[in-house]
Amino acid sequence: MTEIDLANRRFSFRRRPVPVPGDLRIAWRVALIMAMLGSSRANRASLAKLHIINDAIRSGQQDKLKTILSGTHAAVPWNLRVEPAFARAVDFVVGEKLAIWTKATGRAALQLTKTGVDAAAAVMGVEDALVEERAAVAELAKLITETGVGALLGEKVRA
């Protein structure tokens, strides 16, 4: 058996591109937020509603959420997973003045600006991008009311 002399060998390293899944790119998240706000009533949605829709789309549980919202099953709290990357995309949307902070039913909410409305329309108008996501957002954003958000989060109804 021959012994390999590694001490006299040179090693070189080359940086290779690593593909990043679409849902980890900020452009994907910003486009999704624009679609969510553009599909919501008055181009406004609470941060909780945005997180719920984002979570349903990311986890592939849109159908489960639709079933819960349809009322055919007893309302159960949604096990919400809050993503730091989604929060950074929200900050980017606000920083780019596509949306402003406001309130919806006592919760922190985002509302599209004029520029944001145009951007949301552009996102929704692209036929071959975010096809599944846009379809889910268009349906879910209309189904989830702020009262429904409270029920999904397990909030008690105030008398």
Short mmCIF file of N, CA and C in Angstrom, two decimals:
data_model
loop_
_atom_site.label_atom_id
_atom_site.label_comp_id
_atom_site.label_asym_id
_atom_site.label_seq_id
_atom_site.Cartn_x
_atom_site.Cartn_y
_atom_site.Cartn_z
N MET A 1 0.84 -1.17 0.00
CA MET A 1 0.00 0.00 0.00
C MET A 1 0.89 1.24 0.00
N THR A 2 0.56 2.22 -0.83
CA THR A 2 1.35 3.45 -0.93
C THR A 2 0.80 4.52 -0.02
N GLU A 3 1.72 5.22 0.54
CA GLU A 3 1.34 6.33 1.41
C GLU A 3 1.22 7.59 0.57
N ILE A 4 0.16 8.35 0.76
CA ILE A 4 -0.07 9.57 -0.01
C ILE A 4 0.51 10.74 0.79
N ASP A 5 1.32 11.50 0.11
CA ASP A 5 1.93 12.66 0.75
C ASP A 5 1.05 13.89 0.50
N LEU A 6 0.21 14.23 1.48
CA LEU A 6 -0.70 15.36 1.33
C LEU A 6 -0.04 16.69 1.66
N ALA A 7 1.08 16.66 2.30
CA ALA A 7 1.74 17.90 2.72
C ALA A 7 2.19 18.73 1.53
N ASN A 8 2.51 18.11 0.42
CA ASN A 8 3.02 18.84 -0.74
C ASN A 8 1.96 19.08 -1.81
N ARG A 9 0.72 18.79 -1.52
CA ARG A 9 -0.35 19.01 -2.50
C ARG A 9 -1.03 20.34 -2.27
N ARG A 10 -1.48 20.94 -3.37
CA ARG A 10 -2.21 22.21 -3.28
C ARG A 10 -3.70 21.94 -3.39
N PHE A 11 -4.45 22.67 -2.62
CA PHE A 11 -5.89 22.58 -2.68
C PHE A 11 -6.41 23.92 -3.18
N SER A 12 -7.42 23.86 -3.98
CA SER A 12 -8.07 25.11 -4.39
C SER A 12 -9.57 24.97 -4.19
N PHE A 13 -10.17 26.06 -3.82
CA PHE A 13 -11.61 26.08 -3.59
C PHE A 13 -12.22 27.11 -4.51
N ARG A 14 -13.32 26.73 -5.12
CA ARG A 14 -14.06 27.65 -5.98
C ARG A 14 -15.46 27.83 -5.43
N ARG A 15 -15.84 29.07 -5.39
CA ARG A 15 -17.21 29.35 -4.95
C ARG A 15 -18.17 28.96 -6.07
N ARG A 16 -19.10 28.12 -5.76
CA ARG A 16 -20.10 27.67 -6.71
C ARG A 16 -21.46 28.27 -6.33
N PRO A 17 -22.26 28.60 -7.32
CA PRO A 17 -23.58 29.14 -6.98
C PRO A 17 -24.45 28.05 -6.34
N VAL A 18 -25.17 28.46 -5.33
CA VAL A 18 -26.07 27.55 -4.65
C VAL A 18 -27.49 28.02 -4.95
N PRO A 19 -28.30 27.16 -5.54
CA PRO A 19 -29.67 27.60 -5.84
C PRO A 19 -30.46 27.83 -4.55
N VAL A 20 -31.19 28.90 -4.55
CA VAL A 20 -32.01 29.25 -3.39
C VAL A 20 -33.47 29.03 -3.79
N PRO A 21 -34.20 28.26 -2.99
CA PRO A 21 -35.61 28.05 -3.30
C PRO A 21 -36.35 29.39 -3.40
N GLY A 22 -37.34 29.44 -4.26
CA GLY A 22 -38.08 30.68 -4.49
C GLY A 22 -38.69 31.27 -3.24
N ASP A 23 -39.19 30.42 -2.33
CA ASP A 23 -39.84 30.95 -1.14
C ASP A 23 -38.86 31.55 -0.13
N LEU A 24 -37.56 31.41 -0.36
CA LEU A 24 -36.58 32.04 0.52
C LEU A 24 -36.07 33.35 -0.05
N ARG A 25 -36.49 33.69 -1.25
CA ARG A 25 -36.05 34.94 -1.87
C ARG A 25 -37.00 36.07 -1.46
N ILE A 26 -36.43 37.22 -1.19
CA ILE A 26 -37.25 38.34 -0.73
C ILE A 26 -38.25 38.78 -1.80
N ALA A 27 -37.88 38.67 -3.07
CA ALA A 27 -38.80 39.07 -4.14
C ALA A 27 -40.07 38.23 -4.10
N TRP A 28 -39.93 36.94 -3.80
CA TRP A 28 -41.10 36.05 -3.71
C TRP A 28 -42.00 36.51 -2.57
N ARG A 29 -41.40 36.80 -1.43
CA ARG A 29 -42.19 37.21 -0.27
C ARG A 29 -42.85 38.57 -0.48
N VAL A 30 -42.14 39.50 -1.07
CA VAL A 30 -42.71 40.82 -1.32
C VAL A 30 -43.88 40.70 -2.29
N ALA A 31 -43.71 39.92 -3.34
CA ALA A 31 -44.81 39.71 -4.30
C ALA A 31 -46.00 39.06 -3.61
N LEU A 32 -45.75 38.12 -2.72
CA LEU A 32 -46.83 37.46 -2.00
C LEU A 32 -47.56 38.45 -1.09
N ILE A 33 -46.83 39.29 -0.39
CA ILE A 33 -47.44 40.31 0.47
C ILE A 33 -48.29 41.27 -0.37
N MET A 34 -47.77 41.68 -1.52
CA MET A 34 -48.52 42.58 -2.39
C MET A 34 -49.82 41.92 -2.85
N ALA A 35 -49.75 40.63 -3.19
CA ALA A 35 -50.94 39.90 -3.61
C ALA A 35 -51.94 39.79 -2.46
N MET A 36 -51.45 39.53 -1.25
CA MET A 36 -52.33 39.41 -0.09
C MET A 36 -53.04 40.72 0.19
N LEU A 37 -52.30 41.80 0.21
CA LEU A 37 -52.91 43.10 0.50
C LEU A 37 -53.84 43.52 -0.63
N GLY A 38 -53.44 43.29 -1.88
CA GLY A 38 -54.27 43.65 -3.02
C GLY A 38 -55.57 42.87 -3.09
N SER A 39 -55.58 41.66 -2.51
CA SER A 39 -56.78 40.83 -2.52
C SER A 39 -57.65 41.04 -1.29
N SER A 40 -57.16 41.78 -0.33
CA SER A 40 -57.91 42.02 0.91
C SER A 40 -58.83 43.22 0.76
N ARG A 41 -59.83 43.27 1.61
CA ARG A 41 -60.79 44.37 1.60
C ARG A 41 -60.08 45.69 1.86
N ALA A 42 -60.34 46.68 1.05
CA ALA A 42 -59.77 48.02 1.15
C ALA A 42 -58.24 48.01 1.07
N ASN A 43 -57.68 46.98 0.43
CA ASN A 43 -56.22 46.85 0.30
C ASN A 43 -55.52 46.93 1.65
N ARG A 44 -56.18 46.39 2.68
CA ARG A 44 -55.65 46.45 4.04
C ARG A 44 -55.86 45.10 4.72
N ALA A 45 -54.86 44.68 5.51
CA ALA A 45 -54.96 43.44 6.26
C ALA A 45 -54.11 43.54 7.51
N SER A 46 -54.58 42.90 8.57
CA SER A 46 -53.79 42.90 9.81
C SER A 46 -52.55 42.03 9.61
N LEU A 47 -51.56 42.32 10.40
CA LEU A 47 -50.33 41.54 10.35
C LEU A 47 -50.63 40.07 10.68
N ALA A 48 -51.55 39.84 11.60
CA ALA A 48 -51.93 38.47 11.96
C ALA A 48 -52.53 37.75 10.76
N LYS A 49 -53.39 38.42 10.02
CA LYS A 49 -54.00 37.81 8.82
C LYS A 49 -52.93 37.48 7.79
N LEU A 50 -51.99 38.40 7.59
CA LEU A 50 -50.92 38.16 6.63
C LEU A 50 -50.08 36.95 7.05
N HIS A 51 -49.78 36.85 8.34
CA HIS A 51 -49.00 35.71 8.83
C HIS A 51 -49.77 34.40 8.65
N ILE A 52 -51.07 34.41 8.89
CA ILE A 52 -51.87 33.19 8.74
C ILE A 52 -51.88 32.74 7.28
N ILE A 53 -52.12 33.66 6.36
CA ILE A 53 -52.12 33.30 4.94
C ILE A 53 -50.74 32.82 4.50
N ASN A 54 -49.71 33.53 4.93
CA ASN A 54 -48.34 33.12 4.60
C ASN A 54 -48.06 31.71 5.12
N ASP A 55 -48.45 31.44 6.35
CA ASP A 55 -48.21 30.13 6.95
C ASP A 55 -48.96 29.04 6.20
N ALA A 56 -50.20 29.31 5.82
CA ALA A 56 -50.98 28.31 5.08
C ALA A 56 -50.34 28.00 3.73
N ILE A 57 -49.87 29.03 3.06
CA ILE A 57 -49.25 28.83 1.74
C ILE A 57 -47.91 28.12 1.88
N ARG A 58 -47.08 28.55 2.82
CA ARG A 58 -45.76 27.94 3.00
C ARG A 58 -45.86 26.48 3.42
N SER A 59 -46.85 26.15 4.26
CA SER A 59 -46.97 24.79 4.76
C SER A 59 -47.84 23.91 3.86
N GLY A 60 -48.42 24.50 2.81
CA GLY A 60 -49.28 23.73 1.91
C GLY A 60 -50.61 23.35 2.53
N GLN A 61 -51.07 24.12 3.51
CA GLN A 61 -52.31 23.80 4.21
C GLN A 61 -53.45 24.75 3.85
N GLN A 62 -53.46 25.22 2.61
CA GLN A 62 -54.53 26.12 2.19
C GLN A 62 -55.89 25.43 2.30
N ASP A 63 -55.96 24.15 1.92
CA ASP A 63 -57.23 23.44 1.96
C ASP A 63 -57.73 23.27 3.40
N LYS A 64 -56.81 22.99 4.32
CA LYS A 64 -57.18 22.87 5.73
C LYS A 64 -57.74 24.20 6.24
N LEU A 65 -57.08 25.29 5.88
CA LEU A 65 -57.54 26.61 6.32
C LEU A 65 -58.91 26.93 5.70
N LYS A 66 -59.10 26.59 4.44
CA LYS A 66 -60.40 26.82 3.79
C LYS A 66 -61.50 26.03 4.49
N THR A 67 -61.19 24.79 4.89
CA THR A 67 -62.17 23.95 5.59
C THR A 67 -62.53 24.57 6.93
N ILE A 68 -61.54 25.04 7.66
CA ILE A 68 -61.81 25.67 8.95
C ILE A 68 -62.65 26.93 8.76
N LEU A 69 -62.32 27.73 7.74
CA LEU A 69 -63.04 28.97 7.50
C LEU A 69 -64.46 28.76 6.98
N SER A 70 -64.69 27.62 6.32
CA SER A 70 -66.03 27.36 5.77
C SER A 70 -67.05 27.09 6.86
N GLY A 71 -66.57 26.74 8.07
CA GLY A 71 -67.48 26.50 9.19
C GLY A 71 -67.99 25.09 9.27
N THR A 72 -67.54 24.20 8.39
CA THR A 72 -68.01 22.81 8.44
C THR A 72 -67.41 22.05 9.62
N HIS A 73 -66.27 22.51 10.11
CA HIS A 73 -65.66 21.93 11.30
C HIS A 73 -65.70 22.96 12.41
N ALA A 74 -65.64 22.47 13.64
CA ALA A 74 -65.59 23.40 14.76
C ALA A 74 -64.32 24.23 14.64
N ALA A 75 -64.44 25.50 15.01
CA ALA A 75 -63.28 26.39 14.92
C ALA A 75 -62.19 25.91 15.86
N VAL A 76 -61.03 25.71 15.31
CA VAL A 76 -59.88 25.32 16.12
C VAL A 76 -58.81 26.37 15.93
N PRO A 77 -58.04 26.63 16.97
CA PRO A 77 -56.97 27.62 16.80
C PRO A 77 -55.97 27.17 15.75
N TRP A 78 -55.50 28.11 14.98
CA TRP A 78 -54.50 27.83 13.94
C TRP A 78 -53.14 27.83 14.62
N ASN A 79 -52.36 26.80 14.41
CA ASN A 79 -51.01 26.73 14.97
C ASN A 79 -50.10 27.58 14.10
N LEU A 80 -50.05 28.84 14.41
CA LEU A 80 -49.35 29.82 13.59
C LEU A 80 -47.84 29.74 13.80
N ARG A 81 -47.13 29.67 12.70
CA ARG A 81 -45.67 29.75 12.74
C ARG A 81 -45.27 31.09 12.15
N VAL A 82 -44.64 31.89 12.95
CA VAL A 82 -44.22 33.22 12.51
C VAL A 82 -42.81 33.11 11.97
N GLU A 83 -42.63 33.56 10.75
CA GLU A 83 -41.33 33.47 10.09
C GLU A 83 -40.59 34.80 10.14
N PRO A 84 -39.37 34.80 10.63
CA PRO A 84 -38.59 36.04 10.64
C PRO A 84 -38.36 36.59 9.22
N ALA A 85 -38.20 35.72 8.24
CA ALA A 85 -37.98 36.18 6.86
C ALA A 85 -39.21 36.92 6.33
N PHE A 86 -40.39 36.48 6.74
CA PHE A 86 -41.62 37.16 6.32
C PHE A 86 -41.68 38.56 6.95
N ALA A 87 -41.29 38.64 8.21
CA ALA A 87 -41.28 39.95 8.89
C ALA A 87 -40.30 40.90 8.21
N ARG A 88 -39.16 40.39 7.75
CA ARG A 88 -38.20 41.24 7.03
C ARG A 88 -38.79 41.72 5.71
N ALA A 89 -39.54 40.87 5.04
CA ALA A 89 -40.19 41.27 3.78
C ALA A 89 -41.24 42.35 4.05
N VAL A 90 -41.97 42.24 5.16
CA VAL A 90 -42.94 43.27 5.54
C VAL A 90 -42.21 44.59 5.76
N ASP A 91 -41.08 44.55 6.47
CA ASP A 91 -40.29 45.76 6.68
C ASP A 91 -39.84 46.36 5.35
N PHE A 92 -39.47 45.52 4.41
CA PHE A 92 -39.05 45.98 3.09
C PHE A 92 -40.21 46.66 2.36
N VAL A 93 -41.40 46.06 2.42
CA VAL A 93 -42.59 46.64 1.77
C VAL A 93 -42.88 48.02 2.33
N VAL A 94 -42.78 48.16 3.65
CA VAL A 94 -43.04 49.46 4.29
C VAL A 94 -41.91 50.43 3.94
N GLY A 95 -40.68 49.95 3.97
CA GLY A 95 -39.53 50.80 3.67
C GLY A 95 -39.55 51.33 2.25
N GLU A 96 -40.07 50.53 1.33
CA GLU A 96 -40.17 50.96 -0.07
C GLU A 96 -41.44 51.78 -0.34
N LYS A 97 -42.17 52.06 0.73
CA LYS A 97 -43.40 52.86 0.66
C LYS A 97 -44.47 52.25 -0.24
N LEU A 98 -44.51 50.91 -0.25
CA LEU A 98 -45.57 50.20 -0.96
C LEU A 98 -46.78 50.02 -0.06
N ALA A 99 -46.56 50.12 1.26
CA ALA A 99 -47.63 50.01 2.24
C ALA A 99 -47.28 50.86 3.44
N ILE A 100 -48.30 51.20 4.21
CA ILE A 100 -48.10 51.97 5.44
C ILE A 100 -48.73 51.19 6.61
N TRP A 101 -48.23 51.48 7.80
CA TRP A 101 -48.80 50.88 9.00
C TRP A 101 -50.11 51.57 9.35
N THR A 102 -51.08 50.78 9.76
CA THR A 102 -52.36 51.30 10.20
C THR A 102 -52.93 50.31 11.21
N LYS A 103 -54.21 50.40 11.50
CA LYS A 103 -54.87 49.44 12.40
C LYS A 103 -56.08 48.85 11.71
N ALA A 104 -56.35 47.60 12.02
CA ALA A 104 -57.56 46.92 11.55
C ALA A 104 -58.12 46.14 12.73
N THR A 105 -59.28 46.51 13.18
CA THR A 105 -59.94 45.87 14.32
C THR A 105 -59.00 45.79 15.53
N GLY A 106 -58.32 46.87 15.79
CA GLY A 106 -57.45 46.94 16.96
C GLY A 106 -56.11 46.24 16.81
N ARG A 107 -55.82 45.73 15.63
CA ARG A 107 -54.54 45.04 15.40
C ARG A 107 -53.67 45.88 14.47
N ALA A 108 -52.37 45.71 14.60
CA ALA A 108 -51.44 46.33 13.65
C ALA A 108 -51.74 45.78 12.27
N ALA A 109 -51.80 46.67 11.29
CA ALA A 109 -52.16 46.26 9.94
C ALA A 109 -51.34 47.04 8.92
N LEU A 110 -51.35 46.54 7.69
CA LEU A 110 -50.72 47.22 6.57
C LEU A 110 -51.79 47.62 5.57
N GLN A 111 -51.61 48.78 4.96
CA GLN A 111 -52.50 49.22 3.90
C GLN A 111 -51.64 49.68 2.73
N LEU A 112 -52.02 49.25 1.54
CA LEU A 112 -51.27 49.62 0.35
C LEU A 112 -51.35 51.12 0.09
N THR A 113 -50.25 51.70 -0.34
CA THR A 113 -50.23 53.08 -0.81
C THR A 113 -50.64 53.05 -2.29
N LYS A 114 -50.71 54.21 -2.91
CA LYS A 114 -51.03 54.28 -4.34
C LYS A 114 -50.02 53.48 -5.15
N THR A 115 -48.74 53.66 -4.83
CA THR A 115 -47.68 52.90 -5.51
C THR A 115 -47.86 51.41 -5.25
N GLY A 116 -48.23 51.06 -4.02
CA GLY A 116 -48.45 49.67 -3.66
C GLY A 116 -49.62 49.04 -4.39
N VAL A 117 -50.70 49.82 -4.57
CA VAL A 117 -51.86 49.31 -5.32
C VAL A 117 -51.45 48.98 -6.75
N ASP A 118 -50.65 49.87 -7.36
CA ASP A 118 -50.16 49.61 -8.71
C ASP A 118 -49.26 48.38 -8.76
N ALA A 119 -48.40 48.25 -7.75
CA ALA A 119 -47.50 47.09 -7.69
C ALA A 119 -48.28 45.80 -7.49
N ALA A 120 -49.30 45.83 -6.62
CA ALA A 120 -50.13 44.64 -6.38
C ALA A 120 -50.87 44.24 -7.65
N ALA A 121 -51.38 45.22 -8.38
CA ALA A 121 -52.06 44.93 -9.64
C ALA A 121 -51.09 44.30 -10.64
N ALA A 122 -49.86 44.80 -10.65
CA ALA A 122 -48.85 44.24 -11.55
C ALA A 122 -48.53 42.80 -11.18
N VAL A 123 -48.41 42.52 -9.88
CA VAL A 123 -48.14 41.15 -9.43
C VAL A 123 -49.29 40.23 -9.83
N MET A 124 -50.51 40.66 -9.58
CA MET A 124 -51.67 39.83 -9.90
C MET A 124 -51.87 39.69 -11.41
N GLY A 125 -51.30 40.59 -12.19
CA GLY A 125 -51.46 40.55 -13.64
C GLY A 125 -50.46 39.67 -14.38
N VAL A 126 -49.41 39.22 -13.69
CA VAL A 126 -48.42 38.35 -14.34
C VAL A 126 -48.97 36.93 -14.37
N GLU A 127 -49.21 36.43 -15.57
CA GLU A 127 -49.90 35.15 -15.71
C GLU A 127 -49.09 33.94 -15.27
N ASP A 128 -47.79 33.95 -15.52
CA ASP A 128 -47.01 32.73 -15.28
C ASP A 128 -46.14 32.80 -14.03
N ALA A 129 -46.40 33.73 -13.14
CA ALA A 129 -45.64 33.82 -11.90
C ALA A 129 -46.58 33.65 -10.70
N LEU A 130 -46.13 32.93 -9.71
CA LEU A 130 -46.90 32.71 -8.48
C LEU A 130 -48.32 32.21 -8.76
N VAL A 131 -48.44 31.31 -9.70
CA VAL A 131 -49.77 30.86 -10.14
C VAL A 131 -50.56 30.26 -8.98
N GLU A 132 -49.99 29.27 -8.30
CA GLU A 132 -50.69 28.63 -7.19
C GLU A 132 -50.89 29.59 -6.02
N GLU A 133 -49.86 30.36 -5.73
CA GLU A 133 -49.93 31.28 -4.61
C GLU A 133 -51.00 32.36 -4.83
N ARG A 134 -51.05 32.91 -6.04
CA ARG A 134 -52.04 33.97 -6.33
C ARG A 134 -53.45 33.42 -6.22
N ALA A 135 -53.67 32.19 -6.69
CA ALA A 135 -55.00 31.58 -6.60
C ALA A 135 -55.39 31.38 -5.14
N ALA A 136 -54.46 30.87 -4.34
CA ALA A 136 -54.75 30.65 -2.92
C ALA A 136 -54.99 31.97 -2.20
N VAL A 137 -54.15 32.95 -2.47
CA VAL A 137 -54.28 34.27 -1.83
C VAL A 137 -55.61 34.91 -2.19
N ALA A 138 -55.98 34.86 -3.45
CA ALA A 138 -57.23 35.49 -3.90
C ALA A 138 -58.42 34.92 -3.15
N GLU A 139 -58.39 33.62 -2.89
CA GLU A 139 -59.50 32.98 -2.19
C GLU A 139 -59.42 33.21 -0.68
N LEU A 140 -58.25 32.98 -0.11
CA LEU A 140 -58.10 33.08 1.35
C LEU A 140 -58.27 34.50 1.86
N ALA A 141 -57.75 35.48 1.15
CA ALA A 141 -57.83 36.87 1.61
C ALA A 141 -59.28 37.33 1.72
N LYS A 142 -60.13 36.80 0.88
CA LYS A 142 -61.55 37.17 0.93
C LYS A 142 -62.29 36.38 2.03
N LEU A 143 -61.85 35.14 2.28
CA LEU A 143 -62.51 34.31 3.28
C LEU A 143 -62.20 34.72 4.72
N ILE A 144 -60.97 35.15 4.96
CA ILE A 144 -60.55 35.46 6.32
C ILE A 144 -60.91 36.89 6.67
N THR A 145 -61.83 37.03 7.61
CA THR A 145 -62.17 38.35 8.14
C THR A 145 -61.32 38.58 9.39
N GLU A 146 -61.31 39.79 9.88
CA GLU A 146 -60.56 40.07 11.10
C GLU A 146 -61.17 39.33 12.30
N THR A 147 -62.49 39.14 12.29
CA THR A 147 -63.13 38.34 13.33
C THR A 147 -62.66 36.89 13.22
N GLY A 148 -62.56 36.42 11.97
CA GLY A 148 -62.06 35.07 11.73
C GLY A 148 -60.61 34.91 12.16
N VAL A 149 -59.83 35.95 12.00
CA VAL A 149 -58.44 35.92 12.46
C VAL A 149 -58.42 35.70 13.97
N GLY A 150 -59.26 36.43 14.69
CA GLY A 150 -59.34 36.25 16.14
C GLY A 150 -59.74 34.83 16.52
N ALA A 151 -60.71 34.26 15.81
CA ALA A 151 -61.12 32.89 16.09
C ALA A 151 -59.99 31.90 15.81
N LEU A 152 -59.28 32.11 14.71
CA LEU A 152 -58.16 31.22 14.37
C LEU A 152 -57.04 31.30 15.40
N LEU A 153 -56.87 32.47 15.99
CA LEU A 153 -55.82 32.65 16.99
C LEU A 153 -56.29 32.27 18.39
N GLY A 154 -57.55 31.86 18.51
CA GLY A 154 -58.06 31.41 19.80
C GLY A 154 -58.44 32.52 20.74
N GLU A 155 -58.71 33.71 20.19
CA GLU A 155 -59.11 34.83 21.03
C GLU A 155 -60.53 34.64 21.50
N LYS A 156 -60.81 35.09 22.69
CA LYS A 156 -62.16 35.05 23.23
C LYS A 156 -62.98 36.17 22.62
N VAL A 157 -64.25 35.92 22.40
CA VAL A 157 -65.15 36.94 21.86
C VAL A 157 -65.50 37.88 22.99
N ARG A 158 -65.33 39.18 22.75
CA ARG A 158 -65.65 40.18 23.76
C ARG A 158 -67.14 40.47 23.77
N ALA A 159 -67.69 40.61 24.96
CA ALA A 159 -69.13 40.87 25.08
C ALA A 159 -69.42 42.34 24.97
#
